[in-house]
Tab-separated table of C-alpha atoms in Angstrom:
chain	number	residue	atom	x	y	z
A	1	MET	CA	-11.984	2.225	-59.389
A	2	SER	CA	-8.241	2.315	-59.006
A	3	PRO	CA	-6.712	0.226	-56.205
A	4	ARG	CA	-5.556	2.163	-53.156
A	5	VAL	CA	-1.910	3.081	-52.821
A	6	ARG	CA	-0.183	0.796	-50.293
A	7	LEU	CA	0.989	3.203	-47.619
A	8	ALA	CA	3.241	0.475	-46.266
A	9	ASP	CA	5.318	0.767	-49.437
A	10	VAL	CA	5.837	4.527	-49.267
A	11	THR	CA	9.440	5.736	-49.020
A	12	PRO	CA	10.638	7.010	-46.635
A	13	PRO	CA	8.591	4.703	-44.419
A	14	ILE	CA	5.532	6.157	-42.714
A	15	ALA	CA	5.579	5.853	-38.930
A	16	LEU	CA	3.114	3.388	-37.453
A	17	GLY	CA	2.971	5.121	-34.075
A	18	PRO	CA	2.389	8.786	-33.207
A	19	LEU	CA	5.658	9.198	-31.291
A	20	ASP	CA	7.634	8.637	-34.483
A	21	GLY	CA	5.084	10.500	-36.581
A	22	ARG	CA	2.878	13.337	-35.394
A	23	TYR	CA	4.783	13.974	-32.140
A	24	ARG	CA	8.313	13.263	-33.344
A	25	ALA	CA	9.680	16.733	-32.586
A	26	ALA	CA	8.723	16.578	-28.903
A	27	VAL	CA	10.312	13.179	-28.240
A	28	ALA	CA	13.236	13.165	-30.701
A	29	PRO	CA	15.916	13.619	-27.959
A	30	LEU	CA	15.049	10.153	-26.639
A	31	VAL	CA	16.138	8.557	-29.922
A	32	ASP	CA	19.777	9.029	-28.883
A	33	HIS	CA	19.117	6.845	-25.847
A	34	LEU	CA	16.161	4.480	-26.264
A	35	SER	CA	15.964	3.565	-29.949
A	36	GLU	CA	17.097	0.294	-31.513
A	37	ALA	CA	20.076	2.138	-33.005
A	38	ALA	CA	20.956	3.501	-29.555
A	39	LEU	CA	20.800	-0.039	-28.152
A	40	ASN	CA	23.291	-1.246	-30.754
A	41	ARG	CA	25.578	1.718	-30.138
A	42	GLU	CA	25.580	0.966	-26.398
A	43	ARG	CA	26.318	-2.680	-27.140
A	44	VAL	CA	29.353	-1.617	-29.156
A	45	HIS	CA	30.292	0.739	-26.315
A	46	VAL	CA	30.118	-2.026	-23.696
A	47	GLU	CA	32.067	-4.472	-25.859
A	48	VAL	CA	34.753	-1.824	-26.497
A	49	GLU	CA	35.069	-0.919	-22.825
A	50	TRP	CA	35.219	-4.604	-21.797
A	51	LEU	CA	38.031	-5.202	-24.262
A	52	ILE	CA	39.933	-2.160	-22.978
A	53	HIS	CA	39.311	-3.206	-19.369
A	54	LEU	CA	40.658	-6.714	-19.909
A	55	ALA	CA	43.749	-5.433	-21.712
A	56	GLN	CA	44.594	-2.546	-19.411
A	57	HIS	CA	44.229	-4.669	-16.281
A	58	GLN	CA	46.143	-7.577	-17.853
A	59	VAL	CA	43.368	-9.955	-16.865
A	60	VAL	CA	44.059	-12.490	-19.608
A	61	PRO	CA	47.718	-13.638	-19.677
A	62	GLY	CA	49.496	-12.965	-22.941
A	63	ALA	CA	47.167	-10.237	-24.147
A	64	PRO	CA	49.104	-7.306	-25.623
A	65	THR	CA	49.105	-3.894	-23.994
A	66	LEU	CA	47.000	-1.310	-25.794
A	67	SER	CA	48.544	2.043	-26.564
A	68	ASP	CA	46.725	5.335	-26.080
A	69	ALA	CA	46.210	5.397	-29.830
A	70	ASP	CA	44.651	1.932	-29.718
A	71	VAL	CA	42.240	2.983	-26.988
A	72	ALA	CA	41.357	6.151	-28.890
A	73	TYR	CA	40.722	4.099	-32.043
A	74	LEU	CA	38.362	1.789	-30.177
A	75	ARG	CA	36.411	4.583	-28.527
A	76	ASP	CA	36.181	6.369	-31.845
A	77	VAL	CA	34.279	3.357	-33.170
A	78	VAL	CA	31.573	4.237	-30.644
A	79	ALA	CA	31.764	7.995	-31.153
A	80	THR	CA	31.356	7.721	-34.928
A	81	PHE	CA	28.576	5.132	-34.797
A	82	GLY	CA	25.932	6.483	-37.184
A	83	PRO	CA	23.547	5.525	-39.983
A	84	ASP	CA	26.166	3.663	-42.022
A	85	GLU	CA	27.096	1.540	-39.040
A	86	VAL	CA	23.419	0.920	-38.246
A	87	ALA	CA	22.948	-0.419	-41.772
A	88	GLU	CA	26.140	-2.494	-41.563
A	89	LEU	CA	25.029	-4.108	-38.324
A	90	ALA	CA	21.612	-4.852	-39.781
A	91	ALA	CA	23.264	-6.623	-42.713
A	92	ILE	CA	25.411	-8.710	-40.371
A	93	GLU	CA	22.393	-9.608	-38.225
A	94	LYS	CA	20.564	-10.923	-41.286
A	95	ILE	CA	23.301	-13.548	-41.452
A	96	THR	CA	23.795	-14.239	-37.733
A	97	VAL	CA	20.096	-13.969	-36.856
A	98	HIS	CA	21.440	-12.835	-33.477
A	99	ASP	CA	21.753	-9.176	-32.563
A	100	VAL	CA	24.585	-9.385	-30.012
A	101	LYS	CA	26.637	-11.784	-32.148
A	102	ALA	CA	26.305	-9.263	-34.964
A	103	VAL	CA	27.855	-6.624	-32.698
A	104	GLU	CA	30.769	-8.970	-31.924
A	105	TYR	CA	31.479	-9.523	-35.610
A	106	PHE	CA	31.070	-5.817	-36.332
A	107	LEU	CA	33.707	-4.916	-33.744
A	108	LYS	CA	36.080	-7.654	-34.901
A	109	SER	CA	35.905	-6.193	-38.404
A	110	ARG	CA	36.999	-2.852	-36.963
A	111	LEU	CA	39.920	-4.491	-35.166
A	112	ALA	CA	40.999	-6.127	-38.396
A	113	ALA	CA	40.953	-2.687	-40.043
A	114	ALA	CA	43.140	-1.106	-37.352
A	115	PRO	CA	46.374	0.596	-38.518
A	116	GLU	CA	49.292	-1.576	-39.513
A	117	GLY	CA	51.318	-2.643	-36.480
A	118	SER	CA	48.511	-1.909	-33.990
A	119	ALA	CA	48.028	-4.374	-31.133
A	120	LEU	CA	44.320	-4.270	-31.921
A	121	ARG	CA	44.879	-6.717	-34.752
A	122	GLU	CA	45.936	-9.291	-32.164
A	123	VAL	CA	43.073	-8.984	-29.655
A	124	GLY	CA	40.099	-10.175	-31.690
A	125	GLU	CA	39.396	-13.072	-29.323
A	126	LEU	CA	39.115	-10.697	-26.375
A	127	VAL	CA	35.959	-9.296	-27.935
A	128	HIS	CA	32.992	-10.675	-25.964
A	129	PHE	CA	35.435	-12.710	-23.843
A	130	GLY	CA	33.595	-14.803	-21.238
A	131	CYS	CA	30.339	-13.016	-21.991
A	132	THR	CA	26.831	-14.196	-22.557
A	133	SER	CA	24.581	-11.899	-24.554
A	134	GLU	CA	22.856	-10.693	-21.419
A	135	ASP	CA	26.174	-9.467	-19.999
A	136	ILE	CA	26.230	-6.983	-22.845
A	137	ASN	CA	22.514	-6.290	-22.997
A	138	ASN	CA	21.910	-5.569	-19.322
A	139	LEU	CA	24.757	-3.072	-19.203
A	140	SER	CA	23.630	-1.481	-22.463
A	141	TYR	CA	20.067	-1.017	-21.231
A	142	ALA	CA	21.266	0.403	-17.924
A	143	LEU	CA	23.395	2.959	-19.763
A	144	MET	CA	20.577	3.766	-22.178
A	145	VAL	CA	17.954	4.271	-19.493
A	146	ARG	CA	20.335	6.254	-17.306
A	147	GLY	CA	21.168	8.535	-20.228
A	148	ALA	CA	17.510	8.999	-21.154
A	149	VAL	CA	16.495	9.786	-17.577
A	150	GLN	CA	19.405	12.000	-16.618
A	151	GLU	CA	19.986	13.811	-19.906
A	152	VAL	CA	16.485	14.123	-21.385
A	153	TRP	CA	13.539	13.233	-19.158
A	154	THR	CA	14.698	14.686	-15.836
A	155	PRO	CA	15.782	18.075	-17.263
A	156	ALA	CA	12.384	18.413	-18.975
A	157	ALA	CA	10.487	17.306	-15.858
A	158	THR	CA	12.545	19.597	-13.624
A	159	ALA	CA	11.950	22.584	-15.899
A	160	LEU	CA	8.215	21.914	-15.789
A	161	VAL	CA	8.159	21.639	-11.995
A	162	ASP	CA	10.145	24.865	-11.753
A	163	GLN	CA	7.587	26.470	-14.068
A	164	VAL	CA	4.712	25.334	-11.819
A	165	ALA	CA	6.597	26.557	-8.739
A	166	GLU	CA	7.207	29.966	-10.325
A	167	LEU	CA	3.519	30.263	-11.192
A	168	ALA	CA	2.673	29.325	-7.602
A	169	ARG	CA	4.923	32.100	-6.294
A	170	ALA	CA	3.383	34.631	-8.666
A	171	LEU	CA	-0.135	33.699	-7.501
A	172	ARG	CA	0.620	33.149	-3.827
A	173	ASP	CA	-1.590	36.088	-2.785
A	174	GLN	CA	-4.453	35.453	-5.236
A	175	PRO	CA	-7.447	34.442	-3.080
A	176	MET	CA	-9.751	31.788	-4.451
A	177	LEU	CA	-12.821	29.948	-3.266
A	178	ALA	CA	-11.813	26.350	-2.633
A	179	LEU	CA	-14.030	23.452	-3.566
A	180	THR	CA	-14.174	20.238	-1.582
A	181	HIS	CA	-16.435	17.556	-3.066
A	182	GLY	CA	-17.157	20.232	-5.674
A	183	GLN	CA	-18.827	22.434	-3.052
A	184	PRO	CA	-17.769	25.890	-1.754
A	185	ALA	CA	-15.225	25.484	1.047
A	186	THR	CA	-12.635	27.381	3.053
A	187	PRO	CA	-10.883	29.855	0.721
A	188	THR	CA	-7.284	29.345	-0.295
A	189	THR	CA	-4.957	31.009	-2.766
A	190	LEU	CA	-4.410	29.843	-6.300
A	191	GLY	CA	-0.667	29.919	-5.676
A	192	LYS	CA	-0.910	27.630	-2.666
A	193	GLU	CA	-2.859	25.024	-4.642
A	194	LEU	CA	-0.262	25.048	-7.423
A	195	ALA	CA	2.500	24.873	-4.794
A	196	VAL	CA	1.016	21.629	-3.459
A	197	LEU	CA	1.344	20.064	-6.903
A	198	ALA	CA	4.866	21.418	-7.432
A	199	HIS	CA	5.906	20.013	-4.043
A	200	ARG	CA	4.444	16.594	-4.848
A	201	LEU	CA	6.193	16.480	-8.211
A	202	ARG	CA	9.541	17.511	-6.672
A	203	ARG	CA	9.372	14.682	-4.164
A	204	GLN	CA	9.097	12.207	-7.009
A	205	LEU	CA	12.022	13.831	-8.830
A	206	VAL	CA	14.131	13.411	-5.689
A	207	ARG	CA	13.237	9.721	-5.561
A	208	ILE	CA	14.047	9.297	-9.245
A	209	GLY	CA	17.357	11.097	-8.729
A	210	HIS	CA	18.318	8.547	-6.056
A	211	ASP	CA	17.340	5.472	-8.075
A	212	GLU	CA	20.187	3.060	-8.904
A	213	TYR	CA	21.154	1.626	-12.280
A	214	LEU	CA	22.471	-1.905	-11.781
A	215	GLY	CA	24.608	-4.075	-14.002
A	216	LYS	CA	26.312	-7.454	-14.024
A	217	LEU	CA	28.938	-9.339	-16.000
A	218	ASN	CA	29.213	-12.918	-14.764
A	219	GLY	CA	28.528	-15.321	-17.615
A	220	ALA	CA	25.867	-17.713	-18.804
A	221	THR	CA	24.397	-18.626	-15.408
A	222	GLY	CA	25.927	-15.979	-13.188
A	223	THR	CA	28.729	-18.256	-11.944
A	224	TYR	CA	31.788	-17.019	-13.884
A	225	GLY	CA	32.047	-20.615	-15.081
A	226	ALA	CA	33.790	-19.949	-18.407
A	227	HIS	CA	35.869	-17.175	-16.879
A	228	VAL	CA	37.355	-19.398	-14.176
A	229	VAL	CA	38.096	-22.267	-16.565
A	230	ALA	CA	39.753	-19.962	-19.117
A	231	VAL	CA	41.709	-17.821	-16.625
A	232	PRO	CA	41.645	-19.466	-13.174
A	233	GLY	CA	44.097	-17.002	-11.687
A	234	ALA	CA	41.902	-13.916	-12.051
A	235	ASP	CA	39.668	-12.538	-9.316
A	236	TRP	CA	36.646	-12.450	-11.594
A	237	PRO	CA	34.118	-10.910	-9.176
A	238	ALA	CA	36.583	-8.068	-8.587
A	239	VAL	CA	37.158	-7.665	-12.333
A	240	SER	CA	33.406	-7.636	-12.945
A	241	LYS	CA	32.758	-5.146	-10.151
A	242	SER	CA	35.456	-2.743	-11.284
A	243	PHE	CA	34.194	-2.894	-14.866
A	244	VAL	CA	30.547	-2.284	-14.013
A	245	GLU	CA	31.502	0.603	-11.739
A	246	HIS	CA	33.818	1.961	-14.448
A	247	LEU	CA	30.673	2.333	-16.557
A	248	GLY	CA	29.106	4.375	-13.765
A	249	LEU	CA	26.664	1.655	-12.739
A	250	THR	CA	26.005	-0.191	-9.482
A	251	TRP	CA	27.370	-3.744	-9.497
A	252	ASN	CA	24.912	-6.578	-8.892
A	253	PRO	CA	26.913	-9.504	-7.405
A	254	LEU	CA	24.162	-12.150	-7.483
A	255	THR	CA	22.174	-12.928	-10.607
A	256	THR	CA	21.028	-15.732	-12.864
A	257	GLN	CA	21.922	-15.428	-16.543
A	258	ILE	CA	20.107	-12.094	-16.537
A	259	GLU	CA	20.432	-9.055	-14.336
A	260	SER	CA	17.234	-9.194	-12.326
A	261	HIS	CA	15.763	-5.887	-13.559
A	262	ASP	CA	14.530	-4.981	-10.077
A	263	TRP	CA	16.156	-1.560	-10.395
A	264	GLN	CA	14.127	-0.968	-13.551
A	265	ALA	CA	10.903	-1.826	-11.746
A	266	GLU	CA	11.810	0.609	-8.971
A	267	LEU	CA	12.639	3.411	-11.391
A	268	TYR	CA	9.558	2.880	-13.558
A	269	ALA	CA	7.307	2.887	-10.506
A	270	ASP	CA	8.741	6.254	-9.477
A	271	VAL	CA	8.369	7.727	-12.970
A	272	ALA	CA	4.800	6.383	-13.180
A	273	ARG	CA	4.037	8.055	-9.845
A	274	PHE	CA	5.408	11.333	-11.190
A	275	ASN	CA	3.143	10.829	-14.202
A	276	ARG	CA	0.110	10.354	-12.001
A	277	VAL	CA	0.791	13.471	-9.949
A	278	LEU	CA	1.245	15.403	-13.188
A	279	HIS	CA	-2.039	13.878	-14.392
A	280	ASN	CA	-3.646	15.350	-11.259
A	281	LEU	CA	-2.197	18.748	-12.154
A	282	ALA	CA	-3.563	18.461	-15.688
A	283	THR	CA	-7.071	17.578	-14.490
A	284	ASP	CA	-7.057	20.354	-11.870
A	285	VAL	CA	-5.922	22.986	-14.374
A	286	TRP	CA	-8.517	21.694	-16.861
A	287	THR	CA	-11.154	22.158	-14.143
A	288	TYR	CA	-9.898	25.663	-13.359
A	289	ILE	CA	-10.212	26.488	-17.068
A	290	SER	CA	-13.736	25.023	-17.099
A	291	ARG	CA	-14.661	27.189	-14.083
A	292	GLY	CA	-13.170	30.246	-15.743
A	293	VAL	CA	-10.451	30.685	-13.113
A	294	PHE	CA	-7.864	30.397	-15.872
A	295	ILE	CA	-8.451	32.025	-19.240
A	296	GLN	CA	-6.636	30.527	-22.212
A	297	ILE	CA	-4.838	33.082	-24.331
A	298	PRO	CA	-5.934	32.493	-27.933
A	299	VAL	CA	-3.274	31.585	-30.463
A	300	ALA	CA	-3.517	33.599	-33.664
A	301	GLY	CA	-4.930	31.467	-36.456
A	302	ALA	CA	-5.698	28.459	-34.228
A	303	THR	CA	-9.107	26.742	-34.337
A	304	GLY	CA	-10.767	25.485	-31.156
A	305	SER	CA	-13.767	23.811	-32.769
A	306	SER	CA	-14.680	22.976	-36.335
A	307	THR	CA	-18.208	24.356	-35.787
A	308	MET	CA	-18.099	26.600	-32.683
A	309	PRO	CA	-15.827	29.555	-33.408
A	310	HIS	CA	-15.893	30.891	-29.837
A	311	LYS	CA	-14.118	27.871	-28.340
A	312	VAL	CA	-10.528	27.688	-27.107
A	313	ASN	CA	-10.177	24.074	-26.052
A	314	PRO	CA	-7.771	23.011	-23.259
A	315	ILE	CA	-6.132	20.537	-25.614
A	316	ARG	CA	-2.653	20.723	-24.067
A	317	PHE	CA	-3.933	19.369	-20.769
A	318	GLU	CA	-6.194	16.783	-22.412
A	319	ASN	CA	-3.312	15.592	-24.581
A	320	ALA	CA	-1.153	15.376	-21.470
A	321	GLU	CA	-3.756	13.317	-19.603
A	322	ALA	CA	-3.942	10.740	-22.370
A	323	ASN	CA	-0.192	10.456	-22.808
A	324	LEU	CA	0.421	10.195	-19.061
A	325	GLU	CA	-2.079	7.334	-18.906
A	326	LEU	CA	-0.348	5.558	-21.791
A	327	SER	CA	3.087	6.099	-20.262
A	328	SER	CA	2.020	4.882	-16.829
A	329	ALA	CA	0.353	1.802	-18.301
A	330	LEU	CA	3.542	0.906	-20.173
A	331	LEU	CA	5.723	1.605	-17.132
A	332	ASP	CA	3.461	-0.515	-14.930
A	333	THR	CA	3.699	-3.374	-17.421
A	334	LEU	CA	7.482	-3.052	-17.620
A	335	ALA	CA	7.787	-3.000	-13.835
A	336	SER	CA	5.554	-6.015	-13.309
A	337	THR	CA	6.906	-8.231	-16.090
A	338	LEU	CA	10.639	-7.520	-15.960
A	339	VAL	CA	11.065	-8.776	-12.386
A	340	THR	CA	10.083	-12.322	-13.403
A	341	SER	CA	12.142	-14.699	-15.540
A	342	ARG	CA	11.782	-18.453	-15.756
A	343	LEU	CA	14.706	-20.023	-13.922
A	344	GLN	CA	17.943	-18.814	-15.531
A	345	ARG	CA	16.429	-16.906	-18.413
A	346	ASP	CA	13.596	-16.461	-20.852
A	347	LEU	CA	13.236	-13.898	-23.610
A	348	THR	CA	10.118	-12.079	-22.431
A	349	ASP	CA	12.318	-9.227	-21.225
A	350	SER	CA	13.909	-8.829	-24.655
A	351	THR	CA	10.788	-7.617	-26.422
A	352	THR	CA	9.432	-5.917	-23.290
A	353	GLN	CA	12.480	-3.701	-22.879
A	354	ARG	CA	12.141	-2.479	-26.449
A	355	ASN	CA	9.088	-0.566	-25.197
A	356	ILE	CA	11.030	1.522	-22.695
A	357	GLY	CA	11.325	4.235	-25.337
A	358	PRO	CA	7.557	4.598	-25.895
A	359	ALA	CA	6.996	4.599	-22.107
A	360	PHE	CA	9.301	7.572	-21.624
A	361	GLY	CA	8.214	9.111	-24.924
A	362	HIS	CA	4.582	9.453	-23.884
A	363	SER	CA	5.669	10.950	-20.553
A	364	LEU	CA	8.015	13.433	-22.238
A	365	LEU	CA	5.278	14.415	-24.687
A	366	ALA	CA	2.901	15.048	-21.774
A	367	ILE	CA	5.488	17.169	-19.983
A	368	ASP	CA	5.904	19.239	-23.152
A	369	ASN	CA	2.148	19.718	-23.479
A	370	VAL	CA	1.638	20.790	-19.872
A	371	ALA	CA	4.509	23.274	-20.109
A	372	ARG	CA	3.066	24.779	-23.275
A	373	GLY	CA	-0.423	24.836	-21.802
A	374	LEU	CA	0.658	26.648	-18.651
A	375	ARG	CA	2.386	29.317	-20.713
A	376	GLY	CA	-0.935	30.140	-22.378
A	377	LEU	CA	-2.958	30.931	-19.230
A	378	SER	CA	-4.041	34.107	-17.477
A	379	VAL	CA	-6.114	34.474	-14.295
A	380	ASP	CA	-9.621	35.952	-14.208
A	381	GLU	CA	-9.236	37.865	-10.945
A	382	ALA	CA	-12.705	39.405	-11.254
A	383	LEU	CA	-14.340	35.971	-11.417
A	384	LEU	CA	-12.424	34.807	-8.345
A	385	ALA	CA	-13.468	37.914	-6.418
A	386	ARG	CA	-17.094	37.426	-7.469
A	387	GLU	CA	-17.120	33.765	-6.410
A	388	LEU	CA	-15.756	34.677	-3.003
A	389	ASP	CA	-18.252	37.489	-2.479
A	390	GLU	CA	-21.119	35.167	-3.368
A	391	ASN	CA	-20.181	32.640	-0.664
A	392	TRP	CA	-20.095	34.363	2.709
A	393	GLU	CA	-21.347	31.145	4.287
A	394	VAL	CA	-17.764	29.825	4.163
A	395	LEU	CA	-17.071	32.091	7.157
A	396	GLY	CA	-19.196	29.756	9.254
A	397	GLU	CA	-16.031	27.787	9.962
A	398	PRO	CA	-13.940	30.598	11.503
A	399	VAL	CA	-16.914	32.057	13.385
A	400	GLN	CA	-17.805	28.790	15.105
A	401	SER	CA	-14.106	28.192	15.831
A	402	ALA	CA	-13.854	31.636	17.450
A	403	MET	CA	-16.951	30.832	19.520
A	404	ARG	CA	-15.351	27.590	20.691
A	405	ALA	CA	-12.189	29.418	21.735
A	406	ALA	CA	-14.246	32.057	23.568
A	407	SER	CA	-16.214	29.354	25.373
A	408	VAL	CA	-12.999	27.704	26.555
A	409	ALA	CA	-11.865	31.140	27.787
A	410	GLY	CA	-15.021	31.406	29.933
A	411	VAL	CA	-17.224	33.637	27.800
A	412	THR	CA	-20.903	32.839	28.325
A	413	GLY	CA	-23.467	32.439	25.573
A	414	MET	CA	-21.159	30.452	23.287
A	415	GLU	CA	-23.061	27.165	23.550
A	416	ASN	CA	-23.456	24.855	20.537
A	417	PRO	CA	-21.377	26.960	18.110
A	418	TYR	CA	-21.248	24.367	15.339
A	419	GLU	CA	-24.960	23.691	15.468
A	420	ARG	CA	-25.825	27.408	15.432
A	421	LEU	CA	-23.649	28.062	12.407
A	422	LYS	CA	-25.006	24.981	10.718
A	423	GLU	CA	-28.545	26.306	11.156
A	424	LEU	CA	-27.481	29.695	9.810
A	425	THR	CA	-25.492	28.568	6.774
A	426	ARG	CA	-26.428	25.122	5.502
A	427	GLY	CA	-28.287	25.259	2.221
A	428	ARG	CA	-28.345	29.063	2.239
A	429	ARG	CA	-26.506	31.857	0.520
A	430	LEU	CA	-25.559	34.570	3.008
A	431	THR	CA	-24.660	38.176	2.316
A	432	ALA	CA	-21.993	40.169	4.091
A	433	ASP	CA	-24.734	41.902	6.089
A	434	ASP	CA	-26.244	38.568	7.141
A	435	MET	CA	-22.921	37.302	8.470
A	436	ARG	CA	-21.987	40.545	10.234
A	437	GLU	CA	-25.404	40.799	11.843
A	438	PHE	CA	-25.027	37.273	13.199
A	439	ILE	CA	-21.506	37.978	14.509
A	440	GLY	CA	-22.638	41.209	16.119
A	441	GLY	CA	-25.347	39.445	18.104
A	442	LEU	CA	-23.136	36.736	19.599
A	443	GLY	CA	-21.738	38.691	22.536
A	444	LEU	CA	-18.129	37.901	21.696
A	445	PRO	CA	-15.293	39.805	23.379
A	446	ASP	CA	-14.671	43.129	21.620
A	447	ASP	CA	-11.308	42.125	20.139
A	448	VAL	CA	-12.721	38.881	18.729
A	449	ALA	CA	-15.818	40.591	17.374
A	450	ALA	CA	-13.681	43.259	15.720
A	451	ARG	CA	-11.456	40.630	14.125
A	452	LEU	CA	-14.451	38.758	12.727
A	453	ALA	CA	-16.199	41.948	11.620
A	454	VAL	CA	-13.478	42.741	9.072
A	455	LEU	CA	-13.067	39.169	7.902
A	456	THR	CA	-14.212	38.468	4.341
A	457	PRO	CA	-14.114	35.337	2.196
A	458	ALA	CA	-11.251	36.944	0.238
A	459	SER	CA	-9.194	37.606	3.358
A	460	TYR	CA	-9.955	34.234	4.959
A	461	THR	CA	-6.993	32.388	3.441
A	462	GLY	CA	-5.035	31.608	6.602
A	463	LEU	CA	-1.351	31.036	5.913
A	464	ALA	CA	-1.858	29.973	2.306
A	465	ASN	CA	0.493	32.595	0.893
A	466	VAL	CA	3.153	31.820	3.490
A	467	LEU	CA	3.023	28.092	2.772
A	468	VAL	CA	4.198	28.707	-0.786
A	469	SER	CA	7.609	29.616	0.672
A	470	TYR	CA	8.121	25.946	1.560
A	471	LEU	CA	8.874	25.395	-2.131
A	472	ASP	CA	12.166	27.202	-1.498
A	473	ALA	CA	13.049	25.193	1.627
């Protein structure tokens, strides 16, 4: 028997995880923000902007002034950062065995290659000036996560919530038997139930939209020690603050060697909460499909079961459930571990933060699956009407409430309304005739009796359709 081919040796390399393999297309936009290559590009970006900031603000005495062409050259190093540069950095890191030091040497090589006569050839020692690796890393991660959230994840999540809200509006008047504890309960509308989920998801998006992205640049132990010794005349906290804010981040004035990552914990908790609400939507829609409320529109050529040809499985919602659970577990771990570091610094956050991409990737994949699943649904209105007509006992609630109101108004014969309806309805299936006969024998005022006489389970939906309008508030 021939030995098996070593899949680990196949070129191009085979992905170990599903996000970079089977589900690559759905999560590919995150690669620009949360991959290892994106981390190195942001490191180059931060180093470039720090160099420009020091020179333009004349922080270090004797440093030459950079021309517009010099600044453009530096920023072009970031803009053109691609596969060749990724490979070059990897080669440098094999020598340095230090990722941030490799970035420093990479940028210095670009300064040395600047055009003849450029001031950039004279500012090599301003690269990484006064910085510890975490000064670069914390700012890079903040920029990466901000970009991923604002440019990829939030637009996808917002589009999905808008899709749910639009479906809620379309179904605002579709009556449906509600189930509480899995038992027939006061009717609602399908649109109102979807509106509840859309509203919950929007609240989390608002929270996520208000979350801060913090950064620091203050040296090896957060004291500006090297900065003050090298250039005692500079107002280093002010320089740091202006630089961090120049990057569009919120300045953290008090840290150890590392930025404390509390903002990450806050953000990840909010995203995980969004995930869990979306998980609730997925399980509810799955249940509606199981009940037959939603019918899945078959996809031509698709197979639901390898042995049962009639099946159309709700795989989009099941896939979403699993990926939301994975995402939330990763986000919970990130949030709980990143807020702790031994004294000034340990490296647990270094490997932990490299899993930010998978955490958002599983969430983005779930969002994609739910959106696709919702697009493939139609409503079985006949089933909903049949369920309602088979459960006239749900009108026990409004009838006993009307009896209570009549009793308060002084109408006699309205004693023990709850108990009388309980005796009539509990454990029994009533017909329309049964309920109307009971109402007719109560002795209610004519206007109340007339109102109850025309009430049906399908019309007993209260203000459900009106409540959907709160999505537009």
